[in-house]
Short mmCIF file of C-alpha atoms in Angstrom, two decimals:
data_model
loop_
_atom_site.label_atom_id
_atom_site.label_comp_id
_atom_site.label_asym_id
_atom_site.label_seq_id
_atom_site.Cartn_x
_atom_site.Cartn_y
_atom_site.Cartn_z
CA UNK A 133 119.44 62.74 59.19
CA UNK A 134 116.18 63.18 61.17
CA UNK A 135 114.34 64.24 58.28
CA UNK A 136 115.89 62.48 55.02
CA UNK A 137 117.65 59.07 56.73
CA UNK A 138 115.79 55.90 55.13
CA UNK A 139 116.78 53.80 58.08
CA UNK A 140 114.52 54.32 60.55
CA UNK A 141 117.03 53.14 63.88
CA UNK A 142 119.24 56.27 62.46
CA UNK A 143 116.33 58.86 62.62
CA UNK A 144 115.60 57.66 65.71
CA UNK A 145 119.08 58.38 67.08
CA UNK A 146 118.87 61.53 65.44
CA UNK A 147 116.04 62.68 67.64
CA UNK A 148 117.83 61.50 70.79
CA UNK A 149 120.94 63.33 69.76
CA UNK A 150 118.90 66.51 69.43
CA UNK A 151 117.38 66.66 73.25
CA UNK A 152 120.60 68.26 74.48
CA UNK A 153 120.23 71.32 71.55
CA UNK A 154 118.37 74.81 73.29
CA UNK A 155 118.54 75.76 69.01
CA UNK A 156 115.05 76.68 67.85
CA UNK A 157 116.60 74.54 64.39
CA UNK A 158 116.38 71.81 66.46
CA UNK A 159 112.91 72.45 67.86
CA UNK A 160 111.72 72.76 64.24
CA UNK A 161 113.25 69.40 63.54
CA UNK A 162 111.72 67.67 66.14
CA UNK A 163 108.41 69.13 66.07
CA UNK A 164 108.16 68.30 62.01
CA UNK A 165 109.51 64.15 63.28
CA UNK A 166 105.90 63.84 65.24
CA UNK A 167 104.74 63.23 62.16
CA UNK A 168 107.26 60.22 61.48
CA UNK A 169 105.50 57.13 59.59
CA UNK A 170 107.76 54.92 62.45
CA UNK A 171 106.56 55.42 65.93
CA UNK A 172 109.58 54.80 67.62
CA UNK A 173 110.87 57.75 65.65
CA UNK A 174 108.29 60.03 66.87
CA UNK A 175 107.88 58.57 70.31
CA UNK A 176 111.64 59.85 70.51
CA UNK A 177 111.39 62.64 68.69
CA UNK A 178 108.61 63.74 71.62
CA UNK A 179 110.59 63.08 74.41
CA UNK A 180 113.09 65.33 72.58
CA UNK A 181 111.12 68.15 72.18
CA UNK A 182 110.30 68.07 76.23
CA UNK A 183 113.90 67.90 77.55
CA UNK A 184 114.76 70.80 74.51
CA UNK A 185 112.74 72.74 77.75
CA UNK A 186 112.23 75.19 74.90
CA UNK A 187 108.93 77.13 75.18
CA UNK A 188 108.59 76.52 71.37
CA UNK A 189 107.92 72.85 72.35
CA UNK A 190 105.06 73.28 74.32
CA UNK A 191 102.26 73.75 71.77
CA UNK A 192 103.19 71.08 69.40
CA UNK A 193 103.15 68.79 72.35
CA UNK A 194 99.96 69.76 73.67
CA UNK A 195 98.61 68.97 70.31
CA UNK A 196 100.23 65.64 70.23
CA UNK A 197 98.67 64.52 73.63
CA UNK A 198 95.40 64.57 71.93
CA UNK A 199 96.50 61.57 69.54
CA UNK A 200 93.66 58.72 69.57
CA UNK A 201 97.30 56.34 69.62
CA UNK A 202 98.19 56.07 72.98
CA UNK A 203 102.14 55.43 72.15
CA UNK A 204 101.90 59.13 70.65
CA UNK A 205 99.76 60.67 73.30
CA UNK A 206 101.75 58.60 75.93
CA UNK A 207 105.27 60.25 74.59
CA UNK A 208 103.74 63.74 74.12
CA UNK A 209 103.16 63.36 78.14
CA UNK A 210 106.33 62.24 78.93
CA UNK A 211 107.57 65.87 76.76
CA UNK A 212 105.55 67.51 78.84
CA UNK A 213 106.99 66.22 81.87
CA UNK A 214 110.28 67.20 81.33
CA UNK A 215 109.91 70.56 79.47
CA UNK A 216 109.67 72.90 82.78
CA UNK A 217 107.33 75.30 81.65
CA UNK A 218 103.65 75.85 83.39
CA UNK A 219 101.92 75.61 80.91
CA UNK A 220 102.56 72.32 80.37
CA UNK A 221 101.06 71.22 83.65
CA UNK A 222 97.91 71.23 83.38
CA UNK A 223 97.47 68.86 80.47
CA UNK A 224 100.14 66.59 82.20
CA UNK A 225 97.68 66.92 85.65
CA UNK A 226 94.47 65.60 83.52
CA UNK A 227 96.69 62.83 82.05
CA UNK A 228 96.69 61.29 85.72
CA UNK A 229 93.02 60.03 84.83
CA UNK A 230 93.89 58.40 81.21
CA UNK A 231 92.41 55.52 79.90
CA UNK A 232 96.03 54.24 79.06
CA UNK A 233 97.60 52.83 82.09
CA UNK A 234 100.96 53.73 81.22
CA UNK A 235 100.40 57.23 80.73
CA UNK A 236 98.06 57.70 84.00
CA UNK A 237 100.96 56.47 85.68
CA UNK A 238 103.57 58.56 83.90
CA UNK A 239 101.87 61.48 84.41
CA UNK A 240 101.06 60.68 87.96
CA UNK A 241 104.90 60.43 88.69
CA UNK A 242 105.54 63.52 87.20
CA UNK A 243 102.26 65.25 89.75
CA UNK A 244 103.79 63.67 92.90
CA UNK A 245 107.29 65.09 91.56
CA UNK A 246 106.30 68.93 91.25
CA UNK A 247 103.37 68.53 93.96
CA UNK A 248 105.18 66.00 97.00
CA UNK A 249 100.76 65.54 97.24
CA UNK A 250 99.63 61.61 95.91
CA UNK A 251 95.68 62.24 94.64
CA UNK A 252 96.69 58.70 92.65
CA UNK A 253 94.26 59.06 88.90
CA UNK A 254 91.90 61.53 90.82
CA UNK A 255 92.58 64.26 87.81
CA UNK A 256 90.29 66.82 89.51
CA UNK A 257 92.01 66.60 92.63
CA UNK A 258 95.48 67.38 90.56
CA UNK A 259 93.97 70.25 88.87
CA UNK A 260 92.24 71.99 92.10
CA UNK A 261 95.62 71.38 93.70
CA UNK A 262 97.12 73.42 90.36
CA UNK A 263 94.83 76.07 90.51
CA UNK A 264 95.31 76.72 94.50
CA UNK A 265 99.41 76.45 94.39
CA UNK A 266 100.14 76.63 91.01
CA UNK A 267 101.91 81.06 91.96
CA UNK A 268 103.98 79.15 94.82
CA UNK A 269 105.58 75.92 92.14
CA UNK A 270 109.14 76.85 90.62
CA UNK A 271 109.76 74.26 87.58
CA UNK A 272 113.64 73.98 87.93
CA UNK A 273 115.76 73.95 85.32
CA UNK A 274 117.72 70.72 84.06
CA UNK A 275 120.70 72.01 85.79
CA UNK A 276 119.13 73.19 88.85
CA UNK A 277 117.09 69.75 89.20
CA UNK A 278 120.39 67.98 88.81
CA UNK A 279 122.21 69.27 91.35
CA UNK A 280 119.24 69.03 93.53
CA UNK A 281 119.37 64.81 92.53
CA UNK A 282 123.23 64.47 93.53
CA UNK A 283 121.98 63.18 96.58
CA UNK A 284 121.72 60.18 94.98
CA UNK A 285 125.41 59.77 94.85
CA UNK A 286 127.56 56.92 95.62
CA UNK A 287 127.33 57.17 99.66
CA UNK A 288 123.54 57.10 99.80
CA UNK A 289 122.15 53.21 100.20
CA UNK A 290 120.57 50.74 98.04
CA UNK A 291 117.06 51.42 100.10
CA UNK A 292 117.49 55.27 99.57
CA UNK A 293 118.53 54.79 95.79
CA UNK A 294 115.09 52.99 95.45
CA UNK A 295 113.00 55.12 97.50
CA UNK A 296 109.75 55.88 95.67
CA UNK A 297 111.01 54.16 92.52
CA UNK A 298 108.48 52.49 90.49
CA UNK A 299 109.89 48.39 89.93
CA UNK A 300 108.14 46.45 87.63
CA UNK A 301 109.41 42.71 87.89
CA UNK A 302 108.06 40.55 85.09
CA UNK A 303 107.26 37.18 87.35
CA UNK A 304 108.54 34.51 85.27
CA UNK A 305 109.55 30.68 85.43
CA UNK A 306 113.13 31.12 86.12
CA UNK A 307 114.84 34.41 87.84
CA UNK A 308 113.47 36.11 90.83
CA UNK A 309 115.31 39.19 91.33
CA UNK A 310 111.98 39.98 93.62
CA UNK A 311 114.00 37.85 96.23
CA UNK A 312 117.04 40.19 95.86
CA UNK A 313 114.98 42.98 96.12
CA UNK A 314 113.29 42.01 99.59
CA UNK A 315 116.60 41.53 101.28
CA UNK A 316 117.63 44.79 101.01
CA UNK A 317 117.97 45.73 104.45
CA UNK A 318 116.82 49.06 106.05
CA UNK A 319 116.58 51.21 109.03
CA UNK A 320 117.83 48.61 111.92
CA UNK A 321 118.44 45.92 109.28
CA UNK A 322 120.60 47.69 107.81
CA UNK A 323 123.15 49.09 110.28
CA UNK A 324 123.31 45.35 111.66
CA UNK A 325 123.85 44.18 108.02
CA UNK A 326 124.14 39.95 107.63
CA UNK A 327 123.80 39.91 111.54
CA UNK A 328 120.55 41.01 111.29
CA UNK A 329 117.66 38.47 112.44
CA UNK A 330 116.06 37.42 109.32
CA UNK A 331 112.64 38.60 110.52
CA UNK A 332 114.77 42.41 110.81
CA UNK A 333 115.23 42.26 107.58
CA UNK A 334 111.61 41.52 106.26
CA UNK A 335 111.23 44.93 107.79
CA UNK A 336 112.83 46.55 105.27
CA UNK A 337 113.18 45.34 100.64
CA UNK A 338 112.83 47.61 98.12
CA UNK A 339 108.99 48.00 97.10
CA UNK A 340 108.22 46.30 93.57
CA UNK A 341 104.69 45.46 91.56
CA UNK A 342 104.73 42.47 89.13
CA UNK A 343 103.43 41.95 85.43
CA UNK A 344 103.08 38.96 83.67
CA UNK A 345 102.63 37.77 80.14
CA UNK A 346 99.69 39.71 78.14
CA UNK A 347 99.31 41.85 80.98
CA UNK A 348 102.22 44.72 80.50
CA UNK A 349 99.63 47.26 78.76
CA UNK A 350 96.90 47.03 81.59
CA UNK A 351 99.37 46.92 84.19
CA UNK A 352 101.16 49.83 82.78
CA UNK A 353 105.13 50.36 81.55
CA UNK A 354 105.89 54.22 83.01
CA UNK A 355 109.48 55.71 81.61
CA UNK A 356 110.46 57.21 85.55
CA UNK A 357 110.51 53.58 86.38
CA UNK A 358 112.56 50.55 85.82
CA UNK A 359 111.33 46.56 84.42
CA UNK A 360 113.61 44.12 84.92
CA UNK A 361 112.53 40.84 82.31
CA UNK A 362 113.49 37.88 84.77
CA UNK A 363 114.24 34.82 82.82
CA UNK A 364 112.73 33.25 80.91
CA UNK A 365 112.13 36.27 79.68
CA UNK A 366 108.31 35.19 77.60
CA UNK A 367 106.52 37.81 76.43
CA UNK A 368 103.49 38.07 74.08
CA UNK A 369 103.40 40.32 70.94
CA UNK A 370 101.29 43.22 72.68
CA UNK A 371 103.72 43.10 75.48
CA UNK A 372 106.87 43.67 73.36
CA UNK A 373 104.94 47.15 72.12
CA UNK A 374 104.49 48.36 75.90
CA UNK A 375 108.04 47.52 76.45
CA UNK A 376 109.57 49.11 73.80
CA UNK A 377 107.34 52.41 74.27
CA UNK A 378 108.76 51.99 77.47
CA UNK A 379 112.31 51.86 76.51
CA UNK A 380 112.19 54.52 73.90
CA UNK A 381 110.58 57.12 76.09
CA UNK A 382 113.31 56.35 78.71
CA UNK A 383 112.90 53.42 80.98
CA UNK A 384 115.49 51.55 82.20
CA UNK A 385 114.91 47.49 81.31
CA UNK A 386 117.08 44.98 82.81
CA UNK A 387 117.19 41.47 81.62
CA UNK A 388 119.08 37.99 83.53
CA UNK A 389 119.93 34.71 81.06
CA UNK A 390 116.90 33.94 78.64
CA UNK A 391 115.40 37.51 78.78
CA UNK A 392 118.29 38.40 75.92
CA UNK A 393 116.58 36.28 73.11
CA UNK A 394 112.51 36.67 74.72
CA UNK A 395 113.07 40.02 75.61
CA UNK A 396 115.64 42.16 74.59
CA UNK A 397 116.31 40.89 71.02
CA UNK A 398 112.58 41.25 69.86
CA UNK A 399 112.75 44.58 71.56
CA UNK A 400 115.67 46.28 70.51
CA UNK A 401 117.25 44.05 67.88
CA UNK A 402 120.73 44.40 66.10
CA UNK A 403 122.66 45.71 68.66
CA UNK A 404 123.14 42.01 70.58
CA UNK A 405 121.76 38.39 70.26
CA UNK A 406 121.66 34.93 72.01
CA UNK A 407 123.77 32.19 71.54
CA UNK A 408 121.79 29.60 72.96
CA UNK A 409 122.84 26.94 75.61
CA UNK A 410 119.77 25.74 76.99
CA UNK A 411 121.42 22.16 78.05
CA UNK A 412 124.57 23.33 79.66
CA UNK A 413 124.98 24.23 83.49
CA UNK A 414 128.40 25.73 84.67
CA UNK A 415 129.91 28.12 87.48
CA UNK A 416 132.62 30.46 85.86
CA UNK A 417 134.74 32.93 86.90
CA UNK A 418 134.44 36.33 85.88
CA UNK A 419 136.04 39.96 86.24
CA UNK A 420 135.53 43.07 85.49
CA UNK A 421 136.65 44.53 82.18
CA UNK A 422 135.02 48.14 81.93
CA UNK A 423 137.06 49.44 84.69
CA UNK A 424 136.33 52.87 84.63
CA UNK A 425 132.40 52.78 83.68
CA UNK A 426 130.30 54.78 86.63
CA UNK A 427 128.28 51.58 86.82
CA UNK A 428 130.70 49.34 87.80
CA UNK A 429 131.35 51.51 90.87
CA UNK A 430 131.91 49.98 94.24
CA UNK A 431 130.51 46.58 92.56
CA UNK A 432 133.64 44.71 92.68
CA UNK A 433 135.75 46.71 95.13
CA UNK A 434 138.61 44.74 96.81
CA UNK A 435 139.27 42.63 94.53
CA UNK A 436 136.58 40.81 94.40
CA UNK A 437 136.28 38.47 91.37
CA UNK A 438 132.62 37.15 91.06
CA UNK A 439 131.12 33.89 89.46
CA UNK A 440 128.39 33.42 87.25
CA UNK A 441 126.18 30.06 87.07
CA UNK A 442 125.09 29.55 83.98
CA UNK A 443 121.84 27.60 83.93
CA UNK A 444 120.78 26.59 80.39
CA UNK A 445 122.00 30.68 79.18
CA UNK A 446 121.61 32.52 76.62
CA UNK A 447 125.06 33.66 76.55
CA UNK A 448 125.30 37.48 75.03
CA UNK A 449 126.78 38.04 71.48
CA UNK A 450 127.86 41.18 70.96
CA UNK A 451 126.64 42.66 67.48
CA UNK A 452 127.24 46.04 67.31
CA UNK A 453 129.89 46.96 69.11
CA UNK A 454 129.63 50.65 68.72
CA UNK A 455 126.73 50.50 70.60
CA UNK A 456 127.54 47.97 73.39
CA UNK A 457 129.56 48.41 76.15
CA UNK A 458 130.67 44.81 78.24
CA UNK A 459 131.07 45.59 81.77
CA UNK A 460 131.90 42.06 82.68
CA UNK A 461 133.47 39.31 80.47
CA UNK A 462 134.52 35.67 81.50
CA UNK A 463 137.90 34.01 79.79
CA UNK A 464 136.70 30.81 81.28
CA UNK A 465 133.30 31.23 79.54
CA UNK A 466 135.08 32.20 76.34
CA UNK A 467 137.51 29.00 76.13
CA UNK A 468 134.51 26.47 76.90
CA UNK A 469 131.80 28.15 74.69
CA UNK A 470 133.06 30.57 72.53
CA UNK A 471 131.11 33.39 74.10
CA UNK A 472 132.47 35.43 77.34
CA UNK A 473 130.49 38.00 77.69
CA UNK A 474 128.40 38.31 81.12
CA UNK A 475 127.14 41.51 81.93
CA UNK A 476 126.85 44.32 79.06
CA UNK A 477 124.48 47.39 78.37
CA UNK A 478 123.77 50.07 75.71
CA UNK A 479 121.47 52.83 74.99
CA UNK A 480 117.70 52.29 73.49
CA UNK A 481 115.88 55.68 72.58
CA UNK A 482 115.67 57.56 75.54
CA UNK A 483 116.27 54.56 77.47
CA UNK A 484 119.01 52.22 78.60
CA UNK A 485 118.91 48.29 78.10
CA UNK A 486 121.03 46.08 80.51
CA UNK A 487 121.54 42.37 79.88
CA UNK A 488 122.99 39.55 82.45
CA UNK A 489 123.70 36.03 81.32
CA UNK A 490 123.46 34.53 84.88
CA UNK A 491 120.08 34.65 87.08
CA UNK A 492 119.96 37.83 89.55
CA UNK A 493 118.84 35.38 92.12
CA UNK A 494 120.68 32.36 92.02
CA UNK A 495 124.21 33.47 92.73
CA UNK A 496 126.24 32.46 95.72
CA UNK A 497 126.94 29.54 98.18
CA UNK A 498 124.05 27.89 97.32
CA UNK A 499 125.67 27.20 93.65
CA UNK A 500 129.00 26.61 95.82
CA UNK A 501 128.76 22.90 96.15
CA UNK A 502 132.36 21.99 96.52
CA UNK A 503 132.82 23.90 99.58
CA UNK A 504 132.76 22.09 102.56
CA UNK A 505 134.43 24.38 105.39
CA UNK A 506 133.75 27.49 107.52
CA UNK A 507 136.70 29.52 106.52
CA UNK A 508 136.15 28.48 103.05
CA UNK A 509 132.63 29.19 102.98
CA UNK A 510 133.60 32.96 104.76
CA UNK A 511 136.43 33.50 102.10
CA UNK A 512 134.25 32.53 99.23
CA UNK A 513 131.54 35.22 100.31
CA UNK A 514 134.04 38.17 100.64
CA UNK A 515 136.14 37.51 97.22
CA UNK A 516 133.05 36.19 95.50
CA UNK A 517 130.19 37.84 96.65
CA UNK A 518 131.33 41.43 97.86
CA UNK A 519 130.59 40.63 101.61
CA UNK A 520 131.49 43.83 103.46
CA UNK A 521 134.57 43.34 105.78
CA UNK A 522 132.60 44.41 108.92
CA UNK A 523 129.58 42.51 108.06
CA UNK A 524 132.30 39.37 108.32
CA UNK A 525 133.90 40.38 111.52
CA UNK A 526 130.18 40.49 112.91
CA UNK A 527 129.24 37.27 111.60
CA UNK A 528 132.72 35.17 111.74
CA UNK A 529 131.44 33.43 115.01
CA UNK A 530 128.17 32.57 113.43
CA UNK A 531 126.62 28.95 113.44
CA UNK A 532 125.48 29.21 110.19
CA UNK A 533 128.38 29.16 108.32
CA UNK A 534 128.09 25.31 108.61
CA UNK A 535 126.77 24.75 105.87
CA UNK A 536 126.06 26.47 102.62
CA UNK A 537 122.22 26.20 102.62
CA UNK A 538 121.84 28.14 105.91
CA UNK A 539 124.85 30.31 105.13
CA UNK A 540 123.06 31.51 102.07
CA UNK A 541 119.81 32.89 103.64
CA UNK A 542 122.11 34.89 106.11
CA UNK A 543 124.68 36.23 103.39
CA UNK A 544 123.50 37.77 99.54
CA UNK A 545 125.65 38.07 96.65
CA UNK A 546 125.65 41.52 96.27
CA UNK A 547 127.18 42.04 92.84
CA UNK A 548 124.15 41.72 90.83
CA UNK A 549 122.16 44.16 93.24
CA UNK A 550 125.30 46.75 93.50
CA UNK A 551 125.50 46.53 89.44
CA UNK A 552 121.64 47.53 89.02
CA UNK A 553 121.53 50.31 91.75
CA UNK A 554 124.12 52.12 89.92
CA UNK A 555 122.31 51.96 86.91
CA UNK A 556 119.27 53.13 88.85
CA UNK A 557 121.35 55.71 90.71
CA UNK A 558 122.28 57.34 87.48
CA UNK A 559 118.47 57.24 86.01
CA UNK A 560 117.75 59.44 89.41
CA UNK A 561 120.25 62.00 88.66
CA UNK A 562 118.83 62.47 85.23
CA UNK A 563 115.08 62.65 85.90
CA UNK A 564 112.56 63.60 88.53
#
């Protein structure tokens, strides 16, 4: 199917299939689908070739990385990266310094990975540091390297998940999962939980950069990373190419509400679409329906049955359903609009696409308007919002439960958050 398939979408999930062969056949295959006329295809068909780790794969990735088109030189890198062999290094090490942002920063994840040394694009500093320690390095093998990641497993916390993790946040006129991000609480912060003084907790957030519209190239899209698209989700033409490049090569790209039909449509299209609701607002409950998905792990434990406001969505339509997996679907959504569908993801090239109908930042007592007492407020935030029990039992005396507004800088909805660190937490297992 790689080589003879007219549709394109199939070729490329040929070459995705074929990462997990060790068969020189499948080598062969991928090394010939370089030459695709579709770039996705051969972006994909590069990354293949790398995680193949087959010695065969080195040379005909070397040769791609001297493409003049940076999506083909950028992919060849990304090969590299994940191909374990030393010979592959050095050309990975000089990519540090490349005129394409996204492949400087690529390969400079993949240097700080093998070296634990940060010489940022200073490409002579990464090769002298080759040719000094390059008889002490042992390239692990995918096997090896993933046991070595299972620290990242379910007991390690959101801060640790993140650590070193490039974020790109596209700053938009709607979401703000940056504000999520900064009240992630660490060291001190952390242990104390929503007791924590707020100025504690400044301490600590996850470490994110931003891009904005018509600036995704020259900021620079690297596949060890993660975007998330915050709503609205608007994107110019050239940005849509660095974010599917992106995705294809394996980046993880979350989306919240208008990011499905700005976004994720334009970049991936066929597999789901927007229904569009841009005049209705609504809190709804929702639950959990993929029950025994790794990513819904710990999310909703207890119980807990979250709400979504809806602010003007773009409720998700589910198109191809071999493809998409829901992970959380509303029946009171459903009866009122037609559509129930809140959270759902699916596989893009090498990548992973996950799409949210509410805003990542706007969940909570804030939107809880008909609540008017203490207890109420406390319930609401431990069967709504996943508030540990002994972060309650610290807090249950607290002042600021009187009223929603100051309850809501002390206490975060921590669905949304849990939901994307799992994602995340999986990405790390996989990859450097």
């Amino acid at each position: 199917r790689l080589a003879t398939d007219s549709n394109a979408l199939v070729r490329e999930d040929a070459a995705v299939a074929l990462a997990s062969s060790r068969s020189p056949a499948a080598v062969s295959a991928l090394a010939k689908a370089l030459g695709d006329k579709e770039w996705t295809v051969a972006v994909c068909a590069a990354v293949s070739l790398g995680k193949t780790t087959h010695l065969d794969a080195v040379d005909p990735l070397l040769a791609l990385s001297k493409s003049e088109d940076w999506r083909l030189r950028g992919a060849a890198i990304v090969g590299l990266c994940h191909v374990t062999k030393l010979g592959a290094i050095p050309t990975v090490l000089a990519a540090t310094a490349d005129r394409e942002p996204a492949i400087a920063l690529t390969a400079q994840a993949c240097a700080r990975a093998i070296s634990k040394q940060d010489f940022g694009s200073d490409s002579t500093a990464w090769l002298k540091w080759w040719g000094q320690n390059m008889l002490k390095i042992k390239l692990f093998t995918p096997e090896e390297a993933k046991a070595r990641r299972e620290k990242f497993g379910y007991s390690v916390p959101v801060h640790e998940v993140f650590r070193d993790l490039d974020v790109i946040v596209l700053e938009s006129r709607g979401d703000q999962i940056q504000s999520v991000l900064e009240r992630v609480e660490t060291g001190a912060a952390a242990a104390a939980g929503a007791k924590a003084d707020k100025k504690d907790v400044a301490k600590g957030g996850v470490p994110y950069r931003k891009t904005t519209a018509g600036q995704h190239r020259p900021d620079g899209l690297q596949p060890f990373g993660v975007y998330v698209s915050n709503c609205t989700g608007e994107v110019l033409p050239a940005d849509l190419e660095a974010i599917s490049w992106f995705v294809r090569t394996g980046g993880y790209l979350f989306g919240s509400c208008w990011s499905l039909g700005e976004t994720i449509d334009r970049v991936y299209p066929g597999v789901v679409r927007a229904r569009h609701l841009e005049n209705e607002l609504a809190t709804v409950s929702a639950e959990p329906i993929a029950v025994s998905s790794p990513y819904l792990v710990g999310v909703f434990d207890g119980g807990v049955e979250p709400h979504y406001n809806l602010e003007g969505p773009h409720l998700i339509e589910v198109v191809d359903r071999e493809r998409c997996e829901v992970l959380v679907d509303s029946p009171q959504c459903a009866g009122k609009y037609g559509v129930g569908n809140m959270t759902v993801w699916f596989h893009a090239g090498h990548g992973l696409i996950c799409d949210s109908v509410n805003h990542f930042n706007n969940q909570g007592l804030v939107n809880a308007t008909w609540i008017k007492e203490n207890d109420e407020r406390q319930a609401y935030a431990v069967d709504r919002m996943a508030l540990p029990w002994d972060q309650w039992r610290a807090t249950a005396g607290e002042k600021w439960w009187g009223s929603n507004g100051k309850a809501a800088e002390h206490v975060l909805d921590r669905t949304a958050l849990h939901l994307v660190t799992n994602f995340v937490r999986s990405k790390r297992a996989e990859e450097l």
